């Protein structure tokens, strides 16, 4: 173990702002990205349903690039 | 004359061999298999790497404790360069093979690359202040990394600003290809120019200039960054596929199944 106490750990030899500032922003941004993706997943299905209703009433022919049919 | 025969239905091209991986429906299912294992792997590797880095690795003789930024700085910087190269790779595949999923993969990676690029700059600034006396210097390494940040932001802005998907993909692919030239410049900048930034601590041609525990900790976090990138880009890829393939029968079927689950 490298540290005499937890306060020494958080103190980081006087460089706490630099070390914890780096790690805090990293984890914050990663958390933001994950949260954004989870929100996007929830809204995506609603959006798809709405678009399905809209596009069903279209008289346009289907686009030529619908090769996803499995 | 055979010209009057009805042509093969356009919406079900027969994909054989490895080419069937170009099918969005198959990619959607495949991508789903990566998300959970990669998320778990990313968490475990991060915890292991940071445990080693903070509780086992010794204090640096020259820099003291502030060097511990390395465990996040180097992995994010590496990942920001890798992701751009992978985007360029999918751009080439998409342009040559005309596979739409390649462009979707390219676009799914960009936001994560931008985040890692920003984090490399941010952690670098916070490391530069105590060691060089400045948050920012117009040094070759830092400047080329900043250019990478603008390339990511430019890619995202460009692909989102063009309405027509085909043209947006094409424009994005060109930017990914041209911008990829900047990646070797970043990597070799510390060799080509005299810079404040130190040279590579790890390279293929010589033994690493780091203590083993520090190196292992850094590599664990780097692997975690890979696993994380795969997980989030696969989630994003699935969203893009669903959105673009929404008129196909398989997405319609998924949508119906989802609706039945909710009403049940």
Tab-separated table of C-alpha atoms in Angstrom:
chain	number	residue	atom	x	y	z
A	1	UNK	CA	0.000	0.000	0.000
A	2	UNK	CA	1.315	3.402	-1.000
A	3	UNK	CA	-0.569	5.633	1.400
A	4	UNK	CA	-0.273	6.293	5.123
A	5	UNK	CA	-3.874	7.396	5.390
A	6	UNK	CA	-6.904	8.197	3.254
A	7	UNK	CA	-6.278	11.890	3.719
A	8	UNK	CA	-2.788	11.421	2.293
A	9	UNK	CA	-4.401	9.613	-0.625
A	10	UNK	CA	-6.833	12.443	-1.327
A	11	UNK	CA	-4.080	15.006	-0.836
A	12	UNK	CA	-1.974	13.403	-3.647
A	13	UNK	CA	1.229	15.040	-2.448
A	14	UNK	CA	-0.291	18.500	-2.900
A	15	UNK	CA	-1.373	17.818	-6.477
A	16	UNK	CA	-4.979	16.921	-5.681
A	17	UNK	CA	-6.547	19.437	-8.121
A	18	UNK	CA	-4.489	18.151	-11.054
A	19	UNK	CA	-4.916	14.442	-10.374
A	20	UNK	CA	-8.545	14.450	-9.233
A	21	UNK	CA	-9.475	17.138	-11.734
A	22	UNK	CA	-8.305	14.793	-14.489
A	23	UNK	CA	-10.115	11.735	-13.194
A	24	UNK	CA	-13.312	13.592	-12.249
A	25	UNK	CA	-13.760	15.033	-15.746
A	26	UNK	CA	-13.010	11.650	-17.335
A	27	UNK	CA	-15.642	9.852	-15.328
A	28	UNK	CA	-18.116	12.707	-15.695
A	29	UNK	CA	-17.860	12.688	-19.483
A	30	UNK	CA	-18.121	8.903	-19.658
A	31	UNK	CA	-21.185	9.000	-17.392
A	32	UNK	CA	-22.687	11.679	-19.636
A	33	UNK	CA	-22.109	9.611	-22.757
A	34	UNK	CA	-23.675	6.522	-21.188
A	35	UNK	CA	-26.651	8.537	-19.904
A	36	UNK	CA	-27.143	10.131	-23.312
A	37	UNK	CA	-27.119	6.721	-25.015
A	38	UNK	CA	-29.634	5.307	-22.541
A	39	UNK	CA	-31.930	8.280	-23.082
A	40	UNK	CA	-31.517	7.956	-26.835
A	41	UNK	CA	-32.551	4.312	-26.655
A	42	UNK	CA	-35.754	5.172	-24.839
A	43	UNK	CA	-36.746	7.919	-27.255
A	44	UNK	CA	-35.667	5.987	-30.349
A	45	UNK	CA	-38.539	3.489	-30.158
A	46	UNK	CA	-41.111	6.264	-29.765
A	47	UNK	CA	-39.578	8.109	-32.685
A	48	UNK	CA	-39.588	4.967	-34.844
A	49	UNK	CA	-43.227	4.313	-34.023
A	50	UNK	CA	-44.205	7.866	-34.919
A	51	UNK	CA	-42.236	7.691	-38.168
A	52	UNK	CA	-43.796	4.321	-38.999
A	53	UNK	CA	-47.263	5.843	-38.730
A	54	UNK	CA	-46.282	8.890	-40.785
A	55	UNK	CA	-44.531	6.910	-43.468
A	56	UNK	CA	-47.270	4.309	-43.749
A	57	UNK	CA	-49.621	6.970	-45.026
A	58	UNK	CA	-47.108	8.160	-47.585
A	59	UNK	CA	-47.866	7.511	-51.208
A	60	UNK	CA	-44.168	7.527	-52.012
A	61	UNK	CA	-42.622	4.244	-53.131
A	62	UNK	CA	-40.235	2.646	-50.630
A	63	UNK	CA	-36.648	3.800	-50.978
A	64	UNK	CA	-34.409	1.526	-53.043
A	65	UNK	CA	-31.969	0.971	-50.172
A	66	UNK	CA	-34.026	-1.227	-47.869
A	67	UNK	CA	-31.738	-4.221	-48.063
A	68	UNK	CA	-32.040	-4.946	-44.355
A	69	UNK	CA	-34.795	-7.475	-44.838
A	70	UNK	CA	-33.676	-10.654	-43.138
B	1	UNK	CA	-34.747	-11.887	-74.938
B	2	UNK	CA	-34.506	-12.061	-71.249
B	3	UNK	CA	-34.834	-8.345	-70.643
B	4	UNK	CA	-38.492	-8.587	-69.740
B	5	UNK	CA	-37.919	-10.938	-66.892
B	6	UNK	CA	-38.613	-9.293	-63.590
B	7	UNK	CA	-35.377	-8.261	-61.980
B	8	UNK	CA	-34.336	-9.752	-58.659
B	9	UNK	CA	-36.081	-7.878	-55.871
B	10	UNK	CA	-33.851	-4.992	-54.919
B	11	UNK	CA	-34.510	-5.164	-51.223
B	12	UNK	CA	-33.031	-8.629	-50.702
B	13	UNK	CA	-29.605	-8.804	-52.287
B	14	UNK	CA	-28.105	-12.256	-51.919
B	15	UNK	CA	-25.124	-11.809	-49.674
B	16	UNK	CA	-22.860	-14.800	-49.436
B	17	UNK	CA	-19.776	-15.696	-47.407
B	18	UNK	CA	-18.273	-12.921	-45.316
B	19	UNK	CA	-20.222	-10.373	-47.343
B	20	UNK	CA	-23.346	-11.191	-45.387
B	21	UNK	CA	-21.819	-9.190	-42.520
B	22	UNK	CA	-22.688	-6.161	-44.617
B	23	UNK	CA	-26.355	-6.870	-43.887
B	24	UNK	CA	-27.697	-4.318	-41.402
B	25	UNK	CA	-30.045	-6.906	-39.877
B	26	UNK	CA	-27.187	-9.291	-39.121
B	27	UNK	CA	-24.974	-6.463	-37.867
B	28	UNK	CA	-27.746	-5.300	-35.566
B	29	UNK	CA	-27.929	-8.732	-33.966
B	30	UNK	CA	-24.138	-9.215	-33.844
B	31	UNK	CA	-23.570	-5.787	-32.294
B	32	UNK	CA	-26.010	-6.712	-29.557
B	33	UNK	CA	-23.792	-9.576	-28.432
B	34	UNK	CA	-20.828	-7.279	-27.754
B	35	UNK	CA	-22.497	-4.719	-25.524
B	36	UNK	CA	-22.841	-6.526	-22.199
B	37	UNK	CA	-19.507	-8.423	-22.172
B	38	UNK	CA	-17.581	-5.337	-23.236
B	39	UNK	CA	-19.271	-3.169	-20.613
B	40	UNK	CA	-18.396	-5.657	-17.889
B	41	UNK	CA	-14.856	-5.992	-19.191
B	42	UNK	CA	-14.427	-2.210	-19.239
B	43	UNK	CA	-15.548	-1.902	-15.614
B	44	UNK	CA	-13.345	-4.738	-14.354
B	45	UNK	CA	-10.277	-3.560	-16.291
B	46	UNK	CA	-10.722	0.045	-15.124
B	47	UNK	CA	-11.003	-1.027	-11.492
B	48	UNK	CA	-7.979	-3.327	-11.767
B	49	UNK	CA	-5.885	-0.742	-13.611
B	50	UNK	CA	-6.704	2.112	-11.267
B	51	UNK	CA	-6.175	-0.090	-8.207
B	52	UNK	CA	-2.702	-0.945	-9.476
B	53	UNK	CA	-2.053	2.638	-10.470
B	54	UNK	CA	-3.113	4.251	-7.225
B	55	UNK	CA	-2.372	1.656	-4.565
B	56	UNK	CA	0.477	-0.486	-5.888
B	57	UNK	CA	2.530	1.699	-8.237
B	58	UNK	CA	5.141	3.692	-6.344
B	59	UNK	CA	5.521	7.466	-6.242
B	60	UNK	CA	7.516	8.774	-9.195
B	61	UNK	CA	11.031	9.842	-8.190
B	62	UNK	CA	10.966	12.994	-10.325
B	63	UNK	CA	7.322	14.028	-10.589
B	64	UNK	CA	5.898	12.843	-7.287
B	65	UNK	CA	2.210	11.903	-7.247
B	66	UNK	CA	1.050	13.999	-10.166
B	67	UNK	CA	2.393	11.429	-12.631
B	68	UNK	CA	-0.636	9.262	-11.742
B	69	UNK	CA	-2.513	11.223	-14.404
B	70	UNK	CA	-0.653	8.981	-16.862
B	71	UNK	CA	-3.060	6.098	-16.181
B	72	UNK	CA	-5.850	8.059	-17.805
B	73	UNK	CA	-3.911	10.445	-20.062
B	74	UNK	CA	-2.108	7.874	-22.215
B	75	UNK	CA	-5.105	5.527	-22.696
B	76	UNK	CA	-7.409	8.401	-23.710
B	77	UNK	CA	-4.772	9.841	-26.059
B	78	UNK	CA	-4.122	6.440	-27.659
B	79	UNK	CA	-7.827	5.770	-28.032
B	80	UNK	CA	-8.476	9.170	-29.635
B	81	UNK	CA	-5.908	8.308	-32.321
B	82	UNK	CA	-7.038	4.681	-32.764
B	83	UNK	CA	-10.678	5.657	-33.174
B	84	UNK	CA	-9.877	8.145	-35.925
B	85	UNK	CA	-7.851	5.495	-37.751
B	86	UNK	CA	-10.680	2.977	-37.377
B	87	UNK	CA	-13.107	5.566	-38.772
B	88	UNK	CA	-10.773	6.048	-41.735
B	89	UNK	CA	-10.631	2.254	-42.162
B	90	UNK	CA	-14.429	1.996	-42.309
B	91	UNK	CA	-14.467	4.965	-44.674
B	92	UNK	CA	-12.203	3.049	-47.079
B	93	UNK	CA	-14.278	-0.129	-46.741
B	94	UNK	CA	-17.456	1.838	-47.358
B	95	UNK	CA	-16.084	3.667	-50.375
B	96	UNK	CA	-14.602	0.544	-51.969
B	97	UNK	CA	-17.216	-2.091	-51.097
B	98	UNK	CA	-20.237	0.250	-51.131
B	99	UNK	CA	-21.422	-1.267	-47.859
B	100	UNK	CA	-23.689	1.050	-45.903
B	101	UNK	CA	-22.958	-0.545	-42.545
B	102	UNK	CA	-19.313	0.564	-42.880
B	103	UNK	CA	-20.399	4.198	-42.918
B	104	UNK	CA	-22.739	3.586	-40.008
B	105	UNK	CA	-19.810	2.145	-38.010
B	106	UNK	CA	-17.703	5.136	-38.990
B	107	UNK	CA	-20.342	7.520	-37.696
B	108	UNK	CA	-21.035	5.485	-34.560
B	109	UNK	CA	-17.412	5.886	-33.463
B	110	UNK	CA	-17.022	9.649	-33.861
B	111	UNK	CA	-18.633	10.939	-30.618
B	112	UNK	CA	-16.599	8.539	-28.466
B	113	UNK	CA	-13.436	9.550	-30.301
B	114	UNK	CA	-14.207	13.209	-29.692
B	115	UNK	CA	-14.709	12.528	-25.981
B	116	UNK	CA	-11.404	10.681	-25.690
B	117	UNK	CA	-9.650	13.418	-27.634
B	118	UNK	CA	-11.013	16.084	-25.303
B	119	UNK	CA	-10.017	14.009	-22.270
B	120	UNK	CA	-6.466	13.608	-23.592
B	121	UNK	CA	-6.212	17.386	-23.959
B	122	UNK	CA	-7.814	18.055	-20.580
B	123	UNK	CA	-5.702	15.593	-18.592
B	124	UNK	CA	-2.640	16.784	-20.511
B	125	UNK	CA	-3.354	20.388	-19.530
B	126	UNK	CA	-3.739	19.427	-15.896
B	127	UNK	CA	-0.503	17.477	-16.072
B	128	UNK	CA	1.341	20.240	-17.918
B	129	UNK	CA	0.610	22.930	-15.340
B	130	UNK	CA	2.566	21.374	-12.437
B	131	UNK	CA	5.320	19.856	-14.589
B	132	UNK	CA	5.896	22.496	-17.302
B	133	UNK	CA	4.387	25.473	-15.524
B	134	UNK	CA	1.641	25.996	-18.110
B	135	UNK	CA	-1.732	24.480	-18.936
B	136	UNK	CA	-1.129	24.960	-22.623
B	137	UNK	CA	1.824	25.522	-24.933
B	138	UNK	CA	1.770	25.674	-28.732
B	139	UNK	CA	3.913	22.593	-28.965
B	140	UNK	CA	3.810	20.205	-31.949
B	141	UNK	CA	2.222	17.339	-29.997
B	142	UNK	CA	-0.395	19.510	-28.333
B	143	UNK	CA	-1.230	21.443	-31.470
B	144	UNK	CA	-1.668	18.335	-33.627
B	145	UNK	CA	-3.852	16.777	-30.919
B	146	UNK	CA	-5.954	19.947	-30.873
B	147	UNK	CA	-6.284	19.617	-34.646
B	148	UNK	CA	-7.591	16.068	-34.093
B	149	UNK	CA	-10.230	17.518	-31.750
B	150	UNK	CA	-11.341	19.898	-34.510
B	151	UNK	CA	-11.353	17.035	-37.021
B	152	UNK	CA	-13.712	15.060	-34.772
B	153	UNK	CA	-15.974	18.062	-34.238
B	154	UNK	CA	-15.834	18.856	-37.951
B	155	UNK	CA	-16.734	15.273	-38.832
B	156	UNK	CA	-19.729	15.293	-36.497
B	157	UNK	CA	-20.905	18.719	-37.687
B	158	UNK	CA	-20.444	17.826	-41.349
B	159	UNK	CA	-22.244	14.472	-41.226
B	160	UNK	CA	-25.117	15.962	-39.228
B	161	UNK	CA	-25.530	19.005	-41.445
B	162	UNK	CA	-26.100	17.109	-44.701
B	163	UNK	CA	-29.668	15.877	-44.967
B	164	UNK	CA	-29.089	13.279	-47.679
B	165	UNK	CA	-27.581	10.246	-45.915
B	166	UNK	CA	-25.595	9.043	-48.880
B	167	UNK	CA	-23.955	12.416	-49.390
B	168	UNK	CA	-23.417	12.861	-45.657
B	169	UNK	CA	-21.676	9.477	-45.462
B	170	UNK	CA	-19.532	10.280	-48.464
B	171	UNK	CA	-18.489	13.686	-47.127
B	172	UNK	CA	-17.746	12.165	-43.714
B	173	UNK	CA	-15.679	9.392	-45.297
B	174	UNK	CA	-13.565	11.914	-47.203
B	175	UNK	CA	-12.970	13.946	-44.043
B	176	UNK	CA	-12.101	10.778	-42.095
B	177	UNK	CA	-9.594	9.786	-44.774
B	178	UNK	CA	-7.930	13.162	-45.148
B	179	UNK	CA	-7.905	13.774	-41.407
B	180	UNK	CA	-6.263	10.405	-40.764
B	181	UNK	CA	-3.053	11.929	-42.143
B	182	UNK	CA	-2.903	13.939	-38.918
B	183	UNK	CA	-2.672	10.825	-36.728
B	184	UNK	CA	0.918	9.869	-37.655
B	185	UNK	CA	1.807	13.538	-37.277
B	186	UNK	CA	0.544	13.424	-33.678
B	187	UNK	CA	2.323	10.178	-32.969
B	188	UNK	CA	5.705	11.153	-34.413
B	189	UNK	CA	5.522	14.841	-33.457
B	190	UNK	CA	7.703	14.208	-30.409
B	191	UNK	CA	10.388	12.760	-32.680
B	192	UNK	CA	10.148	15.140	-35.639
B	193	UNK	CA	10.186	18.384	-33.689
B	194	UNK	CA	11.807	19.298	-30.429
B	195	UNK	CA	8.879	19.525	-28.096
B	196	UNK	CA	8.138	19.981	-24.429
B	197	UNK	CA	6.105	16.789	-24.525
B	198	UNK	CA	8.131	13.749	-23.597
B	199	UNK	CA	8.743	10.948	-26.074
B	200	UNK	CA	6.794	7.715	-26.124
B	201	UNK	CA	7.028	5.802	-22.862
B	202	UNK	CA	5.985	2.659	-24.650
B	203	UNK	CA	6.950	1.671	-28.175
B	204	UNK	CA	7.284	-1.495	-30.166
B	205	UNK	CA	10.955	-1.003	-30.946
B	206	UNK	CA	12.419	-0.576	-27.484
B	207	UNK	CA	11.854	-1.611	-23.885
B	208	UNK	CA	9.378	0.659	-22.094
B	209	UNK	CA	10.914	3.393	-19.972
B	210	UNK	CA	8.542	2.811	-17.072
B	211	UNK	CA	8.323	0.703	-13.954
B	212	UNK	CA	6.451	-2.545	-14.599
B	213	UNK	CA	3.532	-1.864	-12.244
B	214	UNK	CA	3.007	1.566	-13.810
B	215	UNK	CA	3.106	0.043	-17.277
B	216	UNK	CA	0.686	-2.766	-16.417
B	217	UNK	CA	-1.724	-0.317	-14.792
B	218	UNK	CA	-1.647	1.910	-17.858
B	219	UNK	CA	-2.158	-0.995	-20.259
B	220	UNK	CA	-5.121	-2.291	-18.221
B	221	UNK	CA	-6.815	1.100	-18.471
B	222	UNK	CA	-5.961	1.200	-22.191
B	223	UNK	CA	-7.701	-2.172	-22.661
B	224	UNK	CA	-10.645	-0.860	-20.655
B	225	UNK	CA	-10.840	2.085	-23.056
B	226	UNK	CA	-11.001	-0.383	-25.967
B	227	UNK	CA	-13.778	-2.397	-24.317
B	228	UNK	CA	-15.680	0.787	-23.494
B	229	UNK	CA	-15.329	2.058	-27.052
B	230	UNK	CA	-16.646	-1.198	-28.477
B	231	UNK	CA	-19.602	-1.213	-26.079
B	232	UNK	CA	-20.777	2.355	-26.681
B	233	UNK	CA	-20.118	2.331	-30.417
B	234	UNK	CA	-22.122	-0.890	-30.775
B	235	UNK	CA	-25.033	0.711	-28.917
B	236	UNK	CA	-24.798	3.735	-31.193
B	237	UNK	CA	-24.473	1.520	-34.275
B	238	UNK	CA	-27.694	-0.279	-33.335
B	239	UNK	CA	-29.492	3.050	-33.011
B	240	UNK	CA	-28.229	4.185	-36.407
B	241	UNK	CA	-29.198	0.875	-38.042
B	242	UNK	CA	-32.715	0.975	-36.577
B	243	UNK	CA	-33.216	4.568	-37.705
B	244	UNK	CA	-31.951	3.987	-41.231
B	245	UNK	CA	-33.603	0.602	-41.745
B	246	UNK	CA	-36.918	1.642	-40.216
B	247	UNK	CA	-38.822	0.917	-43.424
B	248	UNK	CA	-37.576	-2.659	-43.636
B	249	UNK	CA	-39.746	-5.544	-42.550
B	250	UNK	CA	-37.419	-6.729	-39.794
B	251	UNK	CA	-37.407	-3.355	-38.007
B	252	UNK	CA	-41.192	-3.142	-38.397
B	253	UNK	CA	-41.436	-6.593	-36.815
B	254	UNK	CA	-39.186	-5.521	-33.943
B	255	UNK	CA	-41.325	-2.439	-33.468
B	256	UNK	CA	-44.512	-4.522	-33.314
B	257	UNK	CA	-42.935	-6.923	-30.833
B	258	UNK	CA	-41.849	-3.978	-28.667
B	259	UNK	CA	-45.364	-2.541	-28.752
B	260	UNK	CA	-46.947	-5.840	-27.759
B	261	UNK	CA	-44.524	-6.150	-24.851
B	262	UNK	CA	-45.503	-2.690	-23.626
B	263	UNK	CA	-49.248	-3.197	-23.898
B	264	UNK	CA	-49.097	-6.641	-22.302
